[in-house]
Short mmCIF file of C-alpha atoms and ligand atoms in Angstrom, two decimals:
data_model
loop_
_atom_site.label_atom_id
_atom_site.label_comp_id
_atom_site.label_asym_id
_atom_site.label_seq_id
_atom_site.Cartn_x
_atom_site.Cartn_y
_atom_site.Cartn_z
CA UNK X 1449 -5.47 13.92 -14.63
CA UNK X 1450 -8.24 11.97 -13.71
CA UNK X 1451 -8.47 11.03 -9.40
CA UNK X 1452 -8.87 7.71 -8.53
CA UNK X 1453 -8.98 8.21 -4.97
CA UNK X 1454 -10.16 11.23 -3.00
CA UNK X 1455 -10.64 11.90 0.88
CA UNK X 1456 -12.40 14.89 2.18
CA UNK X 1457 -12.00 15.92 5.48
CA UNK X 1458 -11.51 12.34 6.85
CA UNK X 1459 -11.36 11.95 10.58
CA UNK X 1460 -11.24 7.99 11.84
CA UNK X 1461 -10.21 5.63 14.33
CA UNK X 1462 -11.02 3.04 16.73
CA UNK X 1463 -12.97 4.80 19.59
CA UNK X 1464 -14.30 7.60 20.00
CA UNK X 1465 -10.65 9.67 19.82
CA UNK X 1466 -10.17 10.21 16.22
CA UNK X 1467 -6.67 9.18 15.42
CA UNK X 1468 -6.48 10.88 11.80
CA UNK X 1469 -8.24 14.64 11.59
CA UNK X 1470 -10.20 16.37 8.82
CA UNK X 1471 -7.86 14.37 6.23
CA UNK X 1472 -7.78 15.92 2.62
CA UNK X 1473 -6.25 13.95 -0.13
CA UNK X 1474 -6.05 12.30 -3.63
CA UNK X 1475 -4.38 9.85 -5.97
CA UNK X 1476 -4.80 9.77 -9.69
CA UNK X 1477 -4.60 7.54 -12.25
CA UNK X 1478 -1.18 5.62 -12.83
CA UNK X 1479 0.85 7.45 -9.67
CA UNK X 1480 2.70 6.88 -7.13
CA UNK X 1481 1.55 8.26 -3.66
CA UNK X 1482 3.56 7.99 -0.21
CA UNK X 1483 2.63 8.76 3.18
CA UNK X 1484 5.56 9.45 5.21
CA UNK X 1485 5.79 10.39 8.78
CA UNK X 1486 6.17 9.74 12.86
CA UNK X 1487 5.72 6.39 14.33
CA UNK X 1488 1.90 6.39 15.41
CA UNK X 1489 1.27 9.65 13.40
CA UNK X 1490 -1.95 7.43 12.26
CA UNK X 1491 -0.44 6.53 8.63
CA UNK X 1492 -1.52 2.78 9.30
CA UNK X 1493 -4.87 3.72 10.35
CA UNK X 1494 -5.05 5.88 7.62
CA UNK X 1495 -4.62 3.50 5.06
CA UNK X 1496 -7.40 1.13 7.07
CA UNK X 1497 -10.16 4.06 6.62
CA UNK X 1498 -9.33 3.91 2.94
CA UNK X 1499 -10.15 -0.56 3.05
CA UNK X 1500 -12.88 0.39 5.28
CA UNK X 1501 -11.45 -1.34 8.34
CA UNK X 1502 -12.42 1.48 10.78
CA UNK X 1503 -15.93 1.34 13.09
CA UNK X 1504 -15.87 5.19 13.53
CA UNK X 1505 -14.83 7.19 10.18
CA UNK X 1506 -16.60 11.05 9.22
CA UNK X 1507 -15.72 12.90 6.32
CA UNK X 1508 -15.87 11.41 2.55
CA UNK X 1509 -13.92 8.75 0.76
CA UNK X 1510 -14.63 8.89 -2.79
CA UNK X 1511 -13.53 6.19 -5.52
CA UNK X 1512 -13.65 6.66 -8.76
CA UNK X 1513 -16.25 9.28 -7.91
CA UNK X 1514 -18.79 7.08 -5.85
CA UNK X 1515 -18.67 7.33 -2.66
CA UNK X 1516 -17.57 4.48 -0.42
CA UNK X 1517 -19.20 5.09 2.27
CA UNK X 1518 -20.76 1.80 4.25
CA UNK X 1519 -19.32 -0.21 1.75
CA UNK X 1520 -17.78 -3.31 3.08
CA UNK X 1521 -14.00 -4.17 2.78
CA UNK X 1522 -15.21 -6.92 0.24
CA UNK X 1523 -17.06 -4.80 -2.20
CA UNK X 1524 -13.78 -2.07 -1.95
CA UNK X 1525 -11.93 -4.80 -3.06
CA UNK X 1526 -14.37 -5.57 -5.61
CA UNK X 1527 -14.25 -2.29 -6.93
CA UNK X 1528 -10.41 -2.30 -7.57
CA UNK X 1529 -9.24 -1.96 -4.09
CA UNK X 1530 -6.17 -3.75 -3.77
CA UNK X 1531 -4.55 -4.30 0.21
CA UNK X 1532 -1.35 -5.28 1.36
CA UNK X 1533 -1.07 -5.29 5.11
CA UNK X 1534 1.77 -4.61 7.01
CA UNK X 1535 1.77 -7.94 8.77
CA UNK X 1536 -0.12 -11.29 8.27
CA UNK X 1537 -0.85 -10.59 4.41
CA UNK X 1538 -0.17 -14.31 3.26
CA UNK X 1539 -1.37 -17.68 4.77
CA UNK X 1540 1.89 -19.19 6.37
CA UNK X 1541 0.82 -22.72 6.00
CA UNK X 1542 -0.48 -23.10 2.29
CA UNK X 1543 1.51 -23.16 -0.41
CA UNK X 1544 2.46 -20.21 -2.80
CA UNK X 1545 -0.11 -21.93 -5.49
CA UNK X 1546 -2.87 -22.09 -2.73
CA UNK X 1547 -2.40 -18.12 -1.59
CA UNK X 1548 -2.97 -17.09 -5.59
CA UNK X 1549 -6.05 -19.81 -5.39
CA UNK X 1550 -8.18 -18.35 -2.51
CA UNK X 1551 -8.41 -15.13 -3.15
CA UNK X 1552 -11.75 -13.89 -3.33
CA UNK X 1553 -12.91 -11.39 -6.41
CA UNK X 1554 -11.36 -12.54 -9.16
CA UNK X 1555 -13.19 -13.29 -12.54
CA UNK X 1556 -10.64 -15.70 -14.51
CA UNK X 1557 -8.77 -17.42 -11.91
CA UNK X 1558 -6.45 -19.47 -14.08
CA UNK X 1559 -5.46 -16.82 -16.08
CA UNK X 1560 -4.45 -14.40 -13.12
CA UNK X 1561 -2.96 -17.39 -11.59
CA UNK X 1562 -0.72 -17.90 -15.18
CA UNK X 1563 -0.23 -13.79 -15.15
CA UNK X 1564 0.98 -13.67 -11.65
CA UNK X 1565 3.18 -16.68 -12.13
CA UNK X 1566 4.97 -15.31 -15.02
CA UNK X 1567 4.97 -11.55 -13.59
CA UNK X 1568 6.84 -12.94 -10.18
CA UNK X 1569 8.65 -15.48 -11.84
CA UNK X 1570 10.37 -16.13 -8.51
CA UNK X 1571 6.56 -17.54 -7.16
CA UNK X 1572 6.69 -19.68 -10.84
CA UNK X 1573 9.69 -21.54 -8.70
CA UNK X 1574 8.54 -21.72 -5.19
CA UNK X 1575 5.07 -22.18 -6.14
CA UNK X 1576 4.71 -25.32 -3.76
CA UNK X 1577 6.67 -23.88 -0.88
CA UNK X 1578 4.39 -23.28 2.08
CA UNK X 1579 4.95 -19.13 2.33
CA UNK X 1580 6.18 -19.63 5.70
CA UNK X 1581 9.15 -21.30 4.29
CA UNK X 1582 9.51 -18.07 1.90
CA UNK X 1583 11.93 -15.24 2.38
CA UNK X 1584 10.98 -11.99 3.18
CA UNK X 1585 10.68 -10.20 -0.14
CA UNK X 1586 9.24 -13.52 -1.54
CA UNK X 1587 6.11 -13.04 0.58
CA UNK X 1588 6.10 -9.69 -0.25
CA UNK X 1589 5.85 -10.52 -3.99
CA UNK X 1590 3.42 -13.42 -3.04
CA UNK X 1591 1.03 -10.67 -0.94
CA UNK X 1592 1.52 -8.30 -4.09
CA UNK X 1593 0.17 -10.94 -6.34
CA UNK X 1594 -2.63 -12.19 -3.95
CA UNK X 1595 -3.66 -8.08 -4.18
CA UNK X 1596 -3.17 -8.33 -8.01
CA UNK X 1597 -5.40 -11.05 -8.69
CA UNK X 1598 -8.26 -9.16 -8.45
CA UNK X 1599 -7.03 -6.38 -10.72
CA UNK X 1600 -7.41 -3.24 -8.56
CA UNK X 1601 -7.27 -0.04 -10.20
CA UNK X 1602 -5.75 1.08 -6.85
CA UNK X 1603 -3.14 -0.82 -4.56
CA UNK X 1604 -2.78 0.90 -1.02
CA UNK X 1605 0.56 -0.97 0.54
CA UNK X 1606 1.58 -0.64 4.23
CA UNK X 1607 5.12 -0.36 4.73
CA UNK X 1608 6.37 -3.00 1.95
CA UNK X 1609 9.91 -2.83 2.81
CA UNK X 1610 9.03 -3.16 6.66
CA UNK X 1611 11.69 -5.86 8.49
CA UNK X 1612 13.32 -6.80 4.66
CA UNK X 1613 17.28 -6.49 3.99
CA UNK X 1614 18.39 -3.38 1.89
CA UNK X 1615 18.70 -5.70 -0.83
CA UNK X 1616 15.29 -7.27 -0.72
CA UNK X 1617 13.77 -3.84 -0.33
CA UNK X 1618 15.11 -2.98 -3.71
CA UNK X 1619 13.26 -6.31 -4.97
CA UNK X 1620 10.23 -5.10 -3.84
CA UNK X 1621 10.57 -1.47 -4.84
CA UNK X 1622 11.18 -2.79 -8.12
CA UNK X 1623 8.02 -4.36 -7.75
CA UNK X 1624 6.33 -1.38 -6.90
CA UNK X 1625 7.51 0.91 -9.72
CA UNK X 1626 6.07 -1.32 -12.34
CA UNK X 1627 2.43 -1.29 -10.97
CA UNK X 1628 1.22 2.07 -12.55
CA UNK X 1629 2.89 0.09 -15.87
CA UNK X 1630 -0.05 -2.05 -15.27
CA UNK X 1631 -2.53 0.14 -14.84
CA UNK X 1632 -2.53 0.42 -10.97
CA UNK X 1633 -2.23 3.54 -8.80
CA UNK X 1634 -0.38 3.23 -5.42
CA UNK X 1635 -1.05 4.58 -2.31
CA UNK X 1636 1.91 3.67 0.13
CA UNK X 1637 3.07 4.01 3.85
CA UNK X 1638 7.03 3.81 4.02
CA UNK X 1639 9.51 4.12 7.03
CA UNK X 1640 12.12 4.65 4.40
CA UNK X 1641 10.60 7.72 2.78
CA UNK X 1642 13.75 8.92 1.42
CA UNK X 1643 14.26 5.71 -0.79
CA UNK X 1644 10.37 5.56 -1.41
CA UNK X 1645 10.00 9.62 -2.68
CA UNK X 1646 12.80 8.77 -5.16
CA UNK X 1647 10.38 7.28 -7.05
CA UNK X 1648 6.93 8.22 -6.06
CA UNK X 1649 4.90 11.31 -7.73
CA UNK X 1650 3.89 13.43 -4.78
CA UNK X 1651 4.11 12.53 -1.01
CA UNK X 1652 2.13 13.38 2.15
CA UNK X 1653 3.69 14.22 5.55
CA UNK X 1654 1.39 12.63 8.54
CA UNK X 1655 2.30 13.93 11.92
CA UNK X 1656 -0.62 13.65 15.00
CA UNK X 1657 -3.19 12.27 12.33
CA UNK X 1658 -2.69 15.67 10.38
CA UNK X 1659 -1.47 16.31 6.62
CA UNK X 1660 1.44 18.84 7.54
CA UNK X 1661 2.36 19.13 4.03
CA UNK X 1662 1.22 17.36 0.71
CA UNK X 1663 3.49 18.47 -2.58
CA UNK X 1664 5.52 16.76 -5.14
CA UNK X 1665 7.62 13.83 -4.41
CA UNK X 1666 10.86 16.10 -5.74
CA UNK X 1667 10.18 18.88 -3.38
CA UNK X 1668 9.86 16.77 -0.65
CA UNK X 1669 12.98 15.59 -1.18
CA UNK X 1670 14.47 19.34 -1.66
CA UNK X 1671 12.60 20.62 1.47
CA UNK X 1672 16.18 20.04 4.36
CA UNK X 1673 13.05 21.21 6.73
CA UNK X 1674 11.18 18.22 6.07
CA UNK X 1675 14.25 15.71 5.97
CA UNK X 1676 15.41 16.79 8.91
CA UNK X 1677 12.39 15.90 10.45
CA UNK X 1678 10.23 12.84 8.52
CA UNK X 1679 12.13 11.83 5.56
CA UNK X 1680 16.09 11.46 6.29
CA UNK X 1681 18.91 13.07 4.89
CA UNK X 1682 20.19 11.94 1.26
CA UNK X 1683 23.33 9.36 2.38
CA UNK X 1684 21.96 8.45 5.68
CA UNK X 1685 19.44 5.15 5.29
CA UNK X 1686 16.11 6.58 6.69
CA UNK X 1687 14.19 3.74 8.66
CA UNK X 1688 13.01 3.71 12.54
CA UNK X 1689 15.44 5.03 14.88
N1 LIG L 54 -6.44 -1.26 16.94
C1 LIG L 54 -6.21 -0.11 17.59
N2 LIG L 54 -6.97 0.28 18.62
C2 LIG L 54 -6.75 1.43 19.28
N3 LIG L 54 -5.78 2.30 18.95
C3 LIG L 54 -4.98 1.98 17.93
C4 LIG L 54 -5.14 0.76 17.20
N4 LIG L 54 -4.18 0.73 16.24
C5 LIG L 54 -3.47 1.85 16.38
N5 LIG L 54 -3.94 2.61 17.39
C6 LIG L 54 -3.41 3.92 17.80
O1 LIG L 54 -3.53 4.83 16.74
C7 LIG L 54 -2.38 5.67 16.67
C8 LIG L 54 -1.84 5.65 15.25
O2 LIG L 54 -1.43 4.33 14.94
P1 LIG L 54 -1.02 3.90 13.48
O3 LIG L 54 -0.77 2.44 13.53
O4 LIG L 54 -2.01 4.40 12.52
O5 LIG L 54 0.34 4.71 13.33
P2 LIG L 54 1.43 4.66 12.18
O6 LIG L 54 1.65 6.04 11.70
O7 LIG L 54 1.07 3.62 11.19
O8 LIG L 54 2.73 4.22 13.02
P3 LIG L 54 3.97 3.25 12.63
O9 LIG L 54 4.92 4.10 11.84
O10 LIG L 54 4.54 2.88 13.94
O11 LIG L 54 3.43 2.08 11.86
C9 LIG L 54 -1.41 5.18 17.73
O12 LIG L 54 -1.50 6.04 18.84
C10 LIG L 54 -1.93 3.81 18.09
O13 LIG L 54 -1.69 3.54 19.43
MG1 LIG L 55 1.89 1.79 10.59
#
């Protein structure tokens, strides 16, 4: 199993408070990693330390071995970072064509463009609808492609299924499952861990900016403990109370 990402003892945030603390954590090739846990547990800003978003960060971020230490978000992405925010991760007012055409990093733009088209066929047929005039889970797939283009080696999502249907968040789950089919590792935040575990590797458990427990994605599941508290019961839709 070779790591793709590794954090050592990570501590990072936005003042002088750190908001995570003495992080320790890894993804590897092809898997499927979520980060579950409280509202403001620091999952977000987590997942910013990793794009190198954060002014204060100690500790070591590692990819692929080299560390990434005061590189900039644009050589992460380089390097096969891929980064779907939360919120704001398409341009409203250009077209679906025009998102897939500005990205930055990528080597053969028409070919990505054709790839992405024919990977989200659903883009193929809105591609000149301004993505403020798409759905929910259509931007989704449009921000997924606009992190594909550059072929990262390593896709770290924030809450994908964030304000979408039931129905649409099975779109983009869908979505998600193929990327280690295609060579990427995932590194995700989800609100509805339950749903997310079900088809994730291994999962980590953020509560005050602290791993509380890191195992498989199965045992997670099994562990009532842990439902009870940051996953949701089996039956019961987990999402924010
Ligand atoms: N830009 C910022 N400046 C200062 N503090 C921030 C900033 N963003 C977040 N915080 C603080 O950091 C803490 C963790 O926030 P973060 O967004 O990482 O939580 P989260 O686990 O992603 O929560 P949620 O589930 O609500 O998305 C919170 O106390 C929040 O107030
Ligand atoms: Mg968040």
């Amino acid at each position: 199993m070779k790591k793709i990402l590794t954090l050592e003892n990570v501590c990072a945030g936005y003042g002088d408070v750190p908001i995570v603390n003495g992080i320790d954590m890894f993804v590897a090739e092809k898997e499927i990693v979520t980060i579950a846990g409280t509202n403001g547990a620091g999952k977000s800003t987590l997942i910013k330390a990793v794009m190198g978003l954060l002014p204060k960060l100690t500790g070591r971020i590692e990819l692929n071995g080299a560390s990434l230490q005061d590189q900039p978000v644009r050589r992460r992405v380089f390097q096969g970072i891929g980064y779907v925010p939360q919120v704001n991760n398409v341009f409203g007012t250009l077209t679906v064509m025009e998102n897939l055409q500005v990205v930055e990093a990528v080597d053969d733009r028409k070919a990505m463009i054709d790839r992405m088209l024919s990977l989200f066929p659903v883009l193929a047929e809105r591609r000149r609808t301004q993505a403020e005039n798409l759905s929910g889970g259509e931007r989704q797939q449009l921000a997924f492609a606009r992190a594909l283009m550059s072929k990262p080696s390593l896709m770290l999502l924030d809450e994908p299924s964030a304000a979408l249907s039931p129905a649409l968040t099975e779109q983009v789950f869908d979505e998600v499952k193929k990327l280690p089919r295609l060579g990427v590792a995932v590194l995700m935040v989800e609100q509805r861990a339950r749903q997310a575990l079900e088809f994730s590797d291994r999962g980590y458990i953020l509560d005050s900016g602290r791993i509380v427990l890191a195992d498989a994605a199965q045992s997670l599941l099994q562990n009532q403990e842990m439902a009870d508290l940051y996953i949701g019961r089996s039956g019961a839709r987990s999402g924010r109370s």
